[in-house]
CSV table of C-alpha atoms and ligand atoms in Angstrom, one decimal:
chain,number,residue,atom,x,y,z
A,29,UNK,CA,0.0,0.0,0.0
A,30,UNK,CA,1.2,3.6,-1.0
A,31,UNK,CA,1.0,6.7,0.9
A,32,UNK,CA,-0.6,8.3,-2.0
A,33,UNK,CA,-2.3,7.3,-5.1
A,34,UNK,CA,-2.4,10.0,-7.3
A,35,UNK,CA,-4.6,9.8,-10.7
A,36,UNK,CA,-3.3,11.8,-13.5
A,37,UNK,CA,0.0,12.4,-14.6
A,38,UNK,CA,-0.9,15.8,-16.1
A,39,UNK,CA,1.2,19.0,-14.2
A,40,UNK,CA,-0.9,18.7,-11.1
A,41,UNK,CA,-0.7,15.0,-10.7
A,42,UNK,CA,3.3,15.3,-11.3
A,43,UNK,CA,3.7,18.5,-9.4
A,44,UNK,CA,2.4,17.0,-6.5
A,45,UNK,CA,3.9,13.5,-6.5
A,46,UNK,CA,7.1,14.8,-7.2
A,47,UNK,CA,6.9,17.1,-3.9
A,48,UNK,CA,5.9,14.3,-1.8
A,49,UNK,CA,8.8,12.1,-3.0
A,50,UNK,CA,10.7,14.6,-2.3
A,51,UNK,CA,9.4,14.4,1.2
A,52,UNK,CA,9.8,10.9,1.8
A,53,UNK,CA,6.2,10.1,0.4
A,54,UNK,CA,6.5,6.3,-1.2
A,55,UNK,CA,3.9,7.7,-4.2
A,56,UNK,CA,2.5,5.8,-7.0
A,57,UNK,CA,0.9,7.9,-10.1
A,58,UNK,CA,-1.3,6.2,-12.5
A,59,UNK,CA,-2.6,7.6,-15.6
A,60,UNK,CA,-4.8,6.1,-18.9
A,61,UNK,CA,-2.3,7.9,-21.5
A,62,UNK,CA,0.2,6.3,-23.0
A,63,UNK,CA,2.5,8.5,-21.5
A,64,UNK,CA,2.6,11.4,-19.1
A,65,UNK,CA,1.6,14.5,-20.1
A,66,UNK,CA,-2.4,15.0,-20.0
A,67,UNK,CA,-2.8,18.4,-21.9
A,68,UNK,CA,0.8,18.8,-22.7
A,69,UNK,CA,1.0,16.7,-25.4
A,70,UNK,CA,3.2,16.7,-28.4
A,71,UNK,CA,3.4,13.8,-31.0
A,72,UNK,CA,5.0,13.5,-34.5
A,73,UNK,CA,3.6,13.2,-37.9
A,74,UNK,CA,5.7,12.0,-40.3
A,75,UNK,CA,8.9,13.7,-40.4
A,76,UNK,CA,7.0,16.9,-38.1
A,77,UNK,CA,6.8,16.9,-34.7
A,78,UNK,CA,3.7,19.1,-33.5
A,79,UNK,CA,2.3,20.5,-29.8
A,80,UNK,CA,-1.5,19.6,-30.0
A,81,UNK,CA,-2.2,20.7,-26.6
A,82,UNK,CA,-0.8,23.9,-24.5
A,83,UNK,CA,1.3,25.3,-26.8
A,84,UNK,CA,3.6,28.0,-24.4
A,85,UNK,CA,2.9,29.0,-20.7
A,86,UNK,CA,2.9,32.2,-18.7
A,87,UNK,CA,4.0,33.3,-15.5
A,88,UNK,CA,2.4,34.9,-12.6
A,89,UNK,CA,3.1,33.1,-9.5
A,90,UNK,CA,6.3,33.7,-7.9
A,91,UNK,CA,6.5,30.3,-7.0
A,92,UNK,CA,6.1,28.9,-10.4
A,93,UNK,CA,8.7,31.7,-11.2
A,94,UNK,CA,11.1,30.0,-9.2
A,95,UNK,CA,10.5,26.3,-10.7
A,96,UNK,CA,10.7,28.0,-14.3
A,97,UNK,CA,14.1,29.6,-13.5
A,98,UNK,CA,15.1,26.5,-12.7
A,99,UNK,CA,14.0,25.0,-15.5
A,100,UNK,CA,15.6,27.4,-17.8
A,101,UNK,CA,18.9,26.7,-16.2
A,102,UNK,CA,18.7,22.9,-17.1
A,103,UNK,CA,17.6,24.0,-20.6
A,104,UNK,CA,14.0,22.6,-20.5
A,105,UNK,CA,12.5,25.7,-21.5
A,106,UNK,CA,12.7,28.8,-23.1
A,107,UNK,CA,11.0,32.2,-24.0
A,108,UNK,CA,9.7,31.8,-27.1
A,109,UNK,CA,8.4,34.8,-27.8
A,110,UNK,CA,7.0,38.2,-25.9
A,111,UNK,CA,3.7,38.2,-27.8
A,112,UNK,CA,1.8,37.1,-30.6
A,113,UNK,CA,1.0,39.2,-33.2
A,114,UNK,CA,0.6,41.9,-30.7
A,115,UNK,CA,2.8,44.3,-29.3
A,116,UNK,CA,5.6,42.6,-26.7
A,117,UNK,CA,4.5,42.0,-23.7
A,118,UNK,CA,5.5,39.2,-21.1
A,119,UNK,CA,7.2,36.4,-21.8
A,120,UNK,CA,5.6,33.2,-23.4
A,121,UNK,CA,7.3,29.9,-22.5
A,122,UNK,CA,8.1,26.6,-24.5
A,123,UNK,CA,9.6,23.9,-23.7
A,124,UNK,CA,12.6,22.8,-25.9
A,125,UNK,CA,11.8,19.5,-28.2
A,126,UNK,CA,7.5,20.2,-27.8
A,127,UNK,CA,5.1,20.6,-24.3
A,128,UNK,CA,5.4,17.1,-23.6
A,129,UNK,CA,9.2,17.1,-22.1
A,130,UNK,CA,8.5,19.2,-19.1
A,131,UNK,CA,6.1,16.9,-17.9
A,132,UNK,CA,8.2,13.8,-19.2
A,133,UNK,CA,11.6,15.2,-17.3
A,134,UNK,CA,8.6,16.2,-13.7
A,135,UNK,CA,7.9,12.1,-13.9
A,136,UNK,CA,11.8,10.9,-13.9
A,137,UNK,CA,12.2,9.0,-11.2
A,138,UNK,CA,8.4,8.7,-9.6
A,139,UNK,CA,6.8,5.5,-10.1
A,140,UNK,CA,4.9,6.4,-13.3
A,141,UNK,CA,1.8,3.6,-14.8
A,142,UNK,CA,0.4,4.4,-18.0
A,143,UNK,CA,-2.2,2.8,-19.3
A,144,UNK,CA,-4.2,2.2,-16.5
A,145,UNK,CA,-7.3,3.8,-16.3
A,146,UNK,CA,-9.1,4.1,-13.1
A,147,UNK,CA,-12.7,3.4,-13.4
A,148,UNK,CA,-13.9,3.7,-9.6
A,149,UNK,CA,-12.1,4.9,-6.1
A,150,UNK,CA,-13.6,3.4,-3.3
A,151,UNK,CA,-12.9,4.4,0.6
A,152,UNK,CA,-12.9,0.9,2.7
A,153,UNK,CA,-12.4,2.2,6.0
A,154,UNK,CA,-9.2,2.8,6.6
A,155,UNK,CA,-7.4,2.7,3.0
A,156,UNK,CA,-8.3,4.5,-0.5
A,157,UNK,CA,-9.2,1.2,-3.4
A,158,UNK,CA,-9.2,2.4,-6.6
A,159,UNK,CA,-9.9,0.2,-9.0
A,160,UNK,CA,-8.5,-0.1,-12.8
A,161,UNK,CA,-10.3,-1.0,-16.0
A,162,UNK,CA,-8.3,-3.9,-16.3
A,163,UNK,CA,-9.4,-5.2,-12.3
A,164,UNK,CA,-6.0,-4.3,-11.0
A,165,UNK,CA,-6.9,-2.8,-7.6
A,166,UNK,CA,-4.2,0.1,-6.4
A,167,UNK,CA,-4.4,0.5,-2.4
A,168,UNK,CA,-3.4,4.0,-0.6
A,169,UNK,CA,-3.6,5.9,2.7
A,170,UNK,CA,-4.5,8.6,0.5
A,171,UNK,CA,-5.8,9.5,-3.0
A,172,UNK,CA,-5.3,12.6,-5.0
A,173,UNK,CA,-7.5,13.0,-8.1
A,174,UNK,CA,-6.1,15.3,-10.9
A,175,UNK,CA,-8.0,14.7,-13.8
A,176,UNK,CA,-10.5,17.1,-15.3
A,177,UNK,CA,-13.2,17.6,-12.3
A,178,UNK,CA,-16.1,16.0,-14.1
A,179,UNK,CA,-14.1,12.8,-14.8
A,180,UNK,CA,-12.7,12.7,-11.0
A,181,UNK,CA,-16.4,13.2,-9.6
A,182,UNK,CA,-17.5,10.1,-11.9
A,183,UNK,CA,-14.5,8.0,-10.2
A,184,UNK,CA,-16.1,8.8,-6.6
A,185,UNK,CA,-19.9,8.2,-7.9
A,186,UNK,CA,-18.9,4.8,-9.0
A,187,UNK,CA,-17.2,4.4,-6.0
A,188,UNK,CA,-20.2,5.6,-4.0
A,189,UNK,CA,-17.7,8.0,-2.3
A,190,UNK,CA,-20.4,10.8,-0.7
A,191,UNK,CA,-19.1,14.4,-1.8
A,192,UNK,CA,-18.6,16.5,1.2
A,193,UNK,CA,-21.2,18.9,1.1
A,194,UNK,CA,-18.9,21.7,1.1
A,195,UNK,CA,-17.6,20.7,-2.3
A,196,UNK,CA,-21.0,19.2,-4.1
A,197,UNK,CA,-22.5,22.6,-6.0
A,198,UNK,CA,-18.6,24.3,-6.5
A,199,UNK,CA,-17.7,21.1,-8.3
A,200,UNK,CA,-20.5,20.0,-10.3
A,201,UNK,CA,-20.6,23.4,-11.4
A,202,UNK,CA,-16.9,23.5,-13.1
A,203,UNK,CA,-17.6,23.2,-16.9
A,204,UNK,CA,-14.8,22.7,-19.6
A,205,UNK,CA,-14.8,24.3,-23.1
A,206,UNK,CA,-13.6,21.4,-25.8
A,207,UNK,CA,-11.4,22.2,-28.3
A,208,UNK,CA,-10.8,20.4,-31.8
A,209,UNK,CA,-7.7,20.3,-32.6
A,210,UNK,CA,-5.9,19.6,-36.6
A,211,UNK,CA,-2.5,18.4,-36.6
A,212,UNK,CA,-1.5,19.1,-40.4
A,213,UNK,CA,1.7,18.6,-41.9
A,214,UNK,CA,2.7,21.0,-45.0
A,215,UNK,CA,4.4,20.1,-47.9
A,216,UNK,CA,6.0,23.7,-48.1
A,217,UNK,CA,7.1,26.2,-45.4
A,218,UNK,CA,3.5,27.8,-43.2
A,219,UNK,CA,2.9,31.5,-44.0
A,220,UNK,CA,2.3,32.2,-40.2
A,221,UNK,CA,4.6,35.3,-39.4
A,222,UNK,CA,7.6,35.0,-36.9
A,223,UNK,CA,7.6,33.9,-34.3
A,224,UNK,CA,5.4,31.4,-35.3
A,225,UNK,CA,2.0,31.1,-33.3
A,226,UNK,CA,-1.2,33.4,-33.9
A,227,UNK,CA,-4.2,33.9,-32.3
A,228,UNK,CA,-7.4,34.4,-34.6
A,229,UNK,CA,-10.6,35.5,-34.0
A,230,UNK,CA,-12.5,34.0,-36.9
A,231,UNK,CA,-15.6,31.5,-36.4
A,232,UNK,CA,-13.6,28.6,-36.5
A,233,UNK,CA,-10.3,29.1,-35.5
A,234,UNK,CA,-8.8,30.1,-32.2
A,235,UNK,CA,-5.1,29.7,-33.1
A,236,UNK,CA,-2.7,29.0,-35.5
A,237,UNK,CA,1.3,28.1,-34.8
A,238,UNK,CA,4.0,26.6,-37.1
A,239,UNK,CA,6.1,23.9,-35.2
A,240,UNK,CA,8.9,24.2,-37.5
A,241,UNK,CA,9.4,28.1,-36.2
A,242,UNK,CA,9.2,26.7,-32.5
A,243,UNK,CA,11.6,24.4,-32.8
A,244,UNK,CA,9.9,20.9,-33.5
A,245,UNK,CA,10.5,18.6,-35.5
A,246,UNK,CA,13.4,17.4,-38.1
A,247,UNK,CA,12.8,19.2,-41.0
A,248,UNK,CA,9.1,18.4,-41.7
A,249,UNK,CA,6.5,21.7,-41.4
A,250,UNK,CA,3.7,20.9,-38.9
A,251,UNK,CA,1.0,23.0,-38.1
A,252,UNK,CA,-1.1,23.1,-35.0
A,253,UNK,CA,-5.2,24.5,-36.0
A,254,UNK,CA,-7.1,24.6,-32.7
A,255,UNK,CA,-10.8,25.6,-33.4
A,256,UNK,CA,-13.0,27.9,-31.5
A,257,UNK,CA,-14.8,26.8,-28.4
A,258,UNK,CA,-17.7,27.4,-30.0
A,259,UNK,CA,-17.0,25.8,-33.4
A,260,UNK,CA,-15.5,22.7,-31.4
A,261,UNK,CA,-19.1,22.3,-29.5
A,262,UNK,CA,-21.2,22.5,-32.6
A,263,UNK,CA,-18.9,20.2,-34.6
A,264,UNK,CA,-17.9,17.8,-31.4
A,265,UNK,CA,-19.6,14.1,-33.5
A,266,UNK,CA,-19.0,15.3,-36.9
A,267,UNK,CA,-16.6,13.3,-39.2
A,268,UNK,CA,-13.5,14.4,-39.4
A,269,UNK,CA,-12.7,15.1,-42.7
A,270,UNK,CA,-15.9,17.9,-42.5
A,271,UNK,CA,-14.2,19.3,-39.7
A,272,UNK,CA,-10.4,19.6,-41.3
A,273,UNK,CA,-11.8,21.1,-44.5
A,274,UNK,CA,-13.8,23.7,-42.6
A,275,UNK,CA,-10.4,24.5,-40.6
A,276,UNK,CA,-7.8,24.5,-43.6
A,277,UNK,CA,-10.1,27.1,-45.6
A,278,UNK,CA,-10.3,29.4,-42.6
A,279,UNK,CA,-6.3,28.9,-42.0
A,280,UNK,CA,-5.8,29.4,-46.0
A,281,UNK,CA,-4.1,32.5,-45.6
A,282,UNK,CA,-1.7,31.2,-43.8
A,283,UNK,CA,-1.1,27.2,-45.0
A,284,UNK,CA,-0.4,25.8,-48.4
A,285,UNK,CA,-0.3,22.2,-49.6
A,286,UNK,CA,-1.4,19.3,-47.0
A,287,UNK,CA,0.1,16.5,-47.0
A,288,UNK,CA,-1.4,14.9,-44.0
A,289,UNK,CA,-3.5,15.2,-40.9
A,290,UNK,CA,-5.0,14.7,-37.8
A,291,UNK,CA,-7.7,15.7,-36.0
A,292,UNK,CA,-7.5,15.3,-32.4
A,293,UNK,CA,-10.4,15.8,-29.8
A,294,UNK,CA,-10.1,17.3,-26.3
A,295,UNK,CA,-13.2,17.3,-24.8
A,296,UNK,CA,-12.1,19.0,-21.3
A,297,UNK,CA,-9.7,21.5,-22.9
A,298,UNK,CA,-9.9,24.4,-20.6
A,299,UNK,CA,-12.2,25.0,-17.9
A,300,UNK,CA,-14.6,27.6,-17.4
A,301,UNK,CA,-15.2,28.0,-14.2
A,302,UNK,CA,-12.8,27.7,-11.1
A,303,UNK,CA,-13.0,26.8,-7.9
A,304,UNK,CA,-12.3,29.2,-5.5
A,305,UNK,CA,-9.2,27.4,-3.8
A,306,UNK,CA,-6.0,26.2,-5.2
A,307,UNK,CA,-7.6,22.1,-4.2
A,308,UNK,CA,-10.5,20.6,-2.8
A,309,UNK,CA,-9.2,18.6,0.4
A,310,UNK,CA,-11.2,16.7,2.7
A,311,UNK,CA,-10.8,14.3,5.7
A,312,UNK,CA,-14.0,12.8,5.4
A,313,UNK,CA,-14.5,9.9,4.0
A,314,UNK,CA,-10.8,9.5,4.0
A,315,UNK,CA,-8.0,11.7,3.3
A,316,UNK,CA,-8.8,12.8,-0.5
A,317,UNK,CA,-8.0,16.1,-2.6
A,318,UNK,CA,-9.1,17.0,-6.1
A,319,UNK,CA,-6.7,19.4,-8.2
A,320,UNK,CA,-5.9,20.2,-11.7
A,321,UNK,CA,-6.3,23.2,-13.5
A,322,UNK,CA,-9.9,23.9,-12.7
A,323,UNK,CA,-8.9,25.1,-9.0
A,324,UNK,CA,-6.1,27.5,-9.2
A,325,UNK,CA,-6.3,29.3,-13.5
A,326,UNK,CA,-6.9,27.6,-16.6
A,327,UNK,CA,-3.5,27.1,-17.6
A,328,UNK,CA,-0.2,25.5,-17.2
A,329,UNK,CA,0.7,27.6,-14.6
A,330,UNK,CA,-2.7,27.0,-12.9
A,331,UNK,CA,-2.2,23.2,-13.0
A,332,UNK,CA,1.3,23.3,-11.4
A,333,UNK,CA,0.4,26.1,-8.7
A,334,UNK,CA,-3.0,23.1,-7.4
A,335,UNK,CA,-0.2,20.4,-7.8
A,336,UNK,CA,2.2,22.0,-5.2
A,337,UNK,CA,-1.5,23.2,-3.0
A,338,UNK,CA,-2.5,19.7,-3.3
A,339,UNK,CA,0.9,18.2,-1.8
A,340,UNK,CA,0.7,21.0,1.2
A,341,UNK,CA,-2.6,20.1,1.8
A,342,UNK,CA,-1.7,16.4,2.3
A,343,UNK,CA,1.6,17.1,4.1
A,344,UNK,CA,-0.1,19.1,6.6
A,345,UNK,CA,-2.3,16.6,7.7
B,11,FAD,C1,-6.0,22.7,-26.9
B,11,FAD,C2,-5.4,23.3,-25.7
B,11,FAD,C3,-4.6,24.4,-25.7
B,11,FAD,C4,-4.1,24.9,-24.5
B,11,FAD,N1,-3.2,26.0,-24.6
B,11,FAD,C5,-2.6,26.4,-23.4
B,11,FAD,C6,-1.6,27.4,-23.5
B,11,FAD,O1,-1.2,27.8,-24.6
B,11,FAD,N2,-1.1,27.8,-22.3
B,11,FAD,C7,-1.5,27.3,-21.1
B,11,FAD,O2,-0.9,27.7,-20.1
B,11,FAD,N3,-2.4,26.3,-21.0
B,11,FAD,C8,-2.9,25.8,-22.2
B,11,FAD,N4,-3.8,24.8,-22.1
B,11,FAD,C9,-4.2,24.3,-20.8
B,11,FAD,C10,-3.2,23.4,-20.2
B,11,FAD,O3,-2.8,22.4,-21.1
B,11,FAD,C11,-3.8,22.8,-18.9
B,11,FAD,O4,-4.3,23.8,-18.1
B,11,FAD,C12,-2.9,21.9,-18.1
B,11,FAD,O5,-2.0,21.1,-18.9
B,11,FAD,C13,-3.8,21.0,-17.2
B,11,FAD,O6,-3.0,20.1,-16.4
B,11,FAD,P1,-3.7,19.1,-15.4
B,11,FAD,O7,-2.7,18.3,-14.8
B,11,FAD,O8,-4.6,19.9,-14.6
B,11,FAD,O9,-4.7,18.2,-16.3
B,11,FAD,P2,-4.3,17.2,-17.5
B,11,FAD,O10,-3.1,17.6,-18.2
B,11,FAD,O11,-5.6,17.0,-18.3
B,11,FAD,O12,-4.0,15.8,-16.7
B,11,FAD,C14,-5.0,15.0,-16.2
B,11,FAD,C15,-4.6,13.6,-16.5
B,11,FAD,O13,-5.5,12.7,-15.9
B,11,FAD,C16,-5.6,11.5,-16.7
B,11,FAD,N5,-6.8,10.8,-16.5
B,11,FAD,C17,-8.1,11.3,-16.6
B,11,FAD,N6,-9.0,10.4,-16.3
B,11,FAD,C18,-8.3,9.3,-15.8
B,11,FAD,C19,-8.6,8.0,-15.3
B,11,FAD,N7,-9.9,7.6,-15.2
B,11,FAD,N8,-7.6,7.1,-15.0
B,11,FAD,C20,-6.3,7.5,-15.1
B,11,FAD,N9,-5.9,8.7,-15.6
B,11,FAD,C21,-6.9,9.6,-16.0
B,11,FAD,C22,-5.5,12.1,-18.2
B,11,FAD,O14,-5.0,11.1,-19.1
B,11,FAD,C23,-4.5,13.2,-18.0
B,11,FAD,O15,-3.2,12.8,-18.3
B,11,FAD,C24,-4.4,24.3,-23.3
B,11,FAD,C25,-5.1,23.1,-23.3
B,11,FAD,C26,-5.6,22.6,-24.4
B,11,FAD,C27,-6.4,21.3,-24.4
């Protein structure tokens, strides 16, 4: 049996295990990916290498602040730019080789599972069950939940966890916008100005940003199309060749010949409501937090900051 189960290995989940390890905590992290990351994903397509999911992160905090200097002395990440198509402004992070290193390099050394999704956490007394899809049962002293807040409330319904009654209206209200996002790979060189990311405000599309200009990739043009909230509800079931057409034509300006795509779906991309604390942490029925990005900004930053809250909360106690 762990001292903590944590579910998700998304920047919360990671942030968080990674302080506890770091205070002696034996933790085990499990997550359904095939690989950890959550919403910081990058993947290749063909010879391109493309970000799907955050693309760059901000800073506010000065306790991210500190982790990010740190991390731009080891040479994870960079500033990639002070502003898009806008006058400069603060800086805009990346992380070198695509999103998904920071949180691969935040899970060296935990104990990592991937592809284990947890379909039901269960409180038996005096230990945390959750149990996986596959009937592989994972036993704790305590469980932190980091996945998006609808999908960590579903784990505790089927585990007939009661919600505390603190939590029960503030949760069930956090709604996520989805996001549809095209993974295309050029033939030819994007026409997205320097430094290489856009926002748009068109019907469909939300953003536009070469991978080639940011670094990615070995020698192939890939270019990330995420779709507006809007557009991405209304065209959620369609298939995806509809979809991709309707994206490339509003991202003509700016893309020639396709070679290939992608589309990918994120159905909880960013939330749209927050909780009002930086994690949800109760005693009752046993020790259990929820955290992610929902509780402390919609963002990268946000999802690190509930990590770290999430960790204190469970040290404390
Ligand atoms: C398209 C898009 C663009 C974005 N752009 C930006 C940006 O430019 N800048 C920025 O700062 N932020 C951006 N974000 C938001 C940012 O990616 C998130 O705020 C952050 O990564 C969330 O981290 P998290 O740990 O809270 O959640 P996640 O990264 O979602 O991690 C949760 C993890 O839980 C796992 N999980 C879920 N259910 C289960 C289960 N039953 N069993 C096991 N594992 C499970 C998931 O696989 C996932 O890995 C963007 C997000 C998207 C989708």
């Amino acid at each position: 049996m762990t001292d903590c189960l944590v579910v998700g290995a998304g920047l919360a989940g990671l942030a968080a295990a990674r302080d506890l390890a770091n205070h002696g905590w034996q933790v085990l992290v499990i997550d359904k990916g095939s690989r950890p990351g959550g919403r910081m994903a990058t993947r290749p397509l063909g010879e391109a290498e493309f970000d799907y999911g955050a693309q760059y992160f901000t800073v506010r905090d000065p306790v991210f602040a500190a982790a990010v200097d740190q991390w731009s002395r080891q040479g994870l990440v960079r500033v990639w730019s002070y502003g898009f198509g806008e006058s400069a402004g603060h800086p805009r992070y990346a992380v070198s080789g695509g999103m998904n290193r920071l949180p691969h390099a935040l899970a060296h050394g935990l104990e990592v599972r991937t592809r284990v999704r947890a379909g039901s956490c269960t409180w038996t007394g005096d230990r945390w069950q959750v149990v996986a899809g596959t009937g592989e049962v994972w036993e704790a002293r305590r469980l932190l939940l980091t996945a998006p807040v609808p999908q960590s409330l579903a784990l505790l319904e089927a585990g007939a966890v009661p919600l505390p009654s603190a939590w029960r209206s503030r949760l069930q209200a956090i709604a996520y916008d989805p996001c549809l996002a095209l993974l295309a790979r050029l033939a030819e060189p994007s026409r997205i100005p320097p430094p290489g990311g856009l926002p748009l405000t068109g019907p469909v599309l939300a953003w536009i940003a070469d991978n080639a200009q940011k670094g990615l990739g070995s020698g192939g043009f890939g270019v990330t199309l995420h779709a507006q909230p809007a557009f991405s509800a209304s065209h959620w079931d369609d298939p995806p060749e509809g979809v991709a057409q309707q994206m490339l034509e509003e991202a003509a300006p700016y893309v020639g010949r396709v070679a290939e795509w992608k589309l990918h779906r994120w159905r909880f991309a960013q939330p749209r409501t927050l909780y009002p604390e930086r994690c949800a942490g109760s005693e009752a029925p046993g020790p259990l937090v929820l955290a992610g990005d929902a509780f402390a900004g919609p963002r990268v930053e946000g999802a690190w900051l509930s990590g770290i809250a999430a960790a204190a909360w469970l040290r404390q106690r």
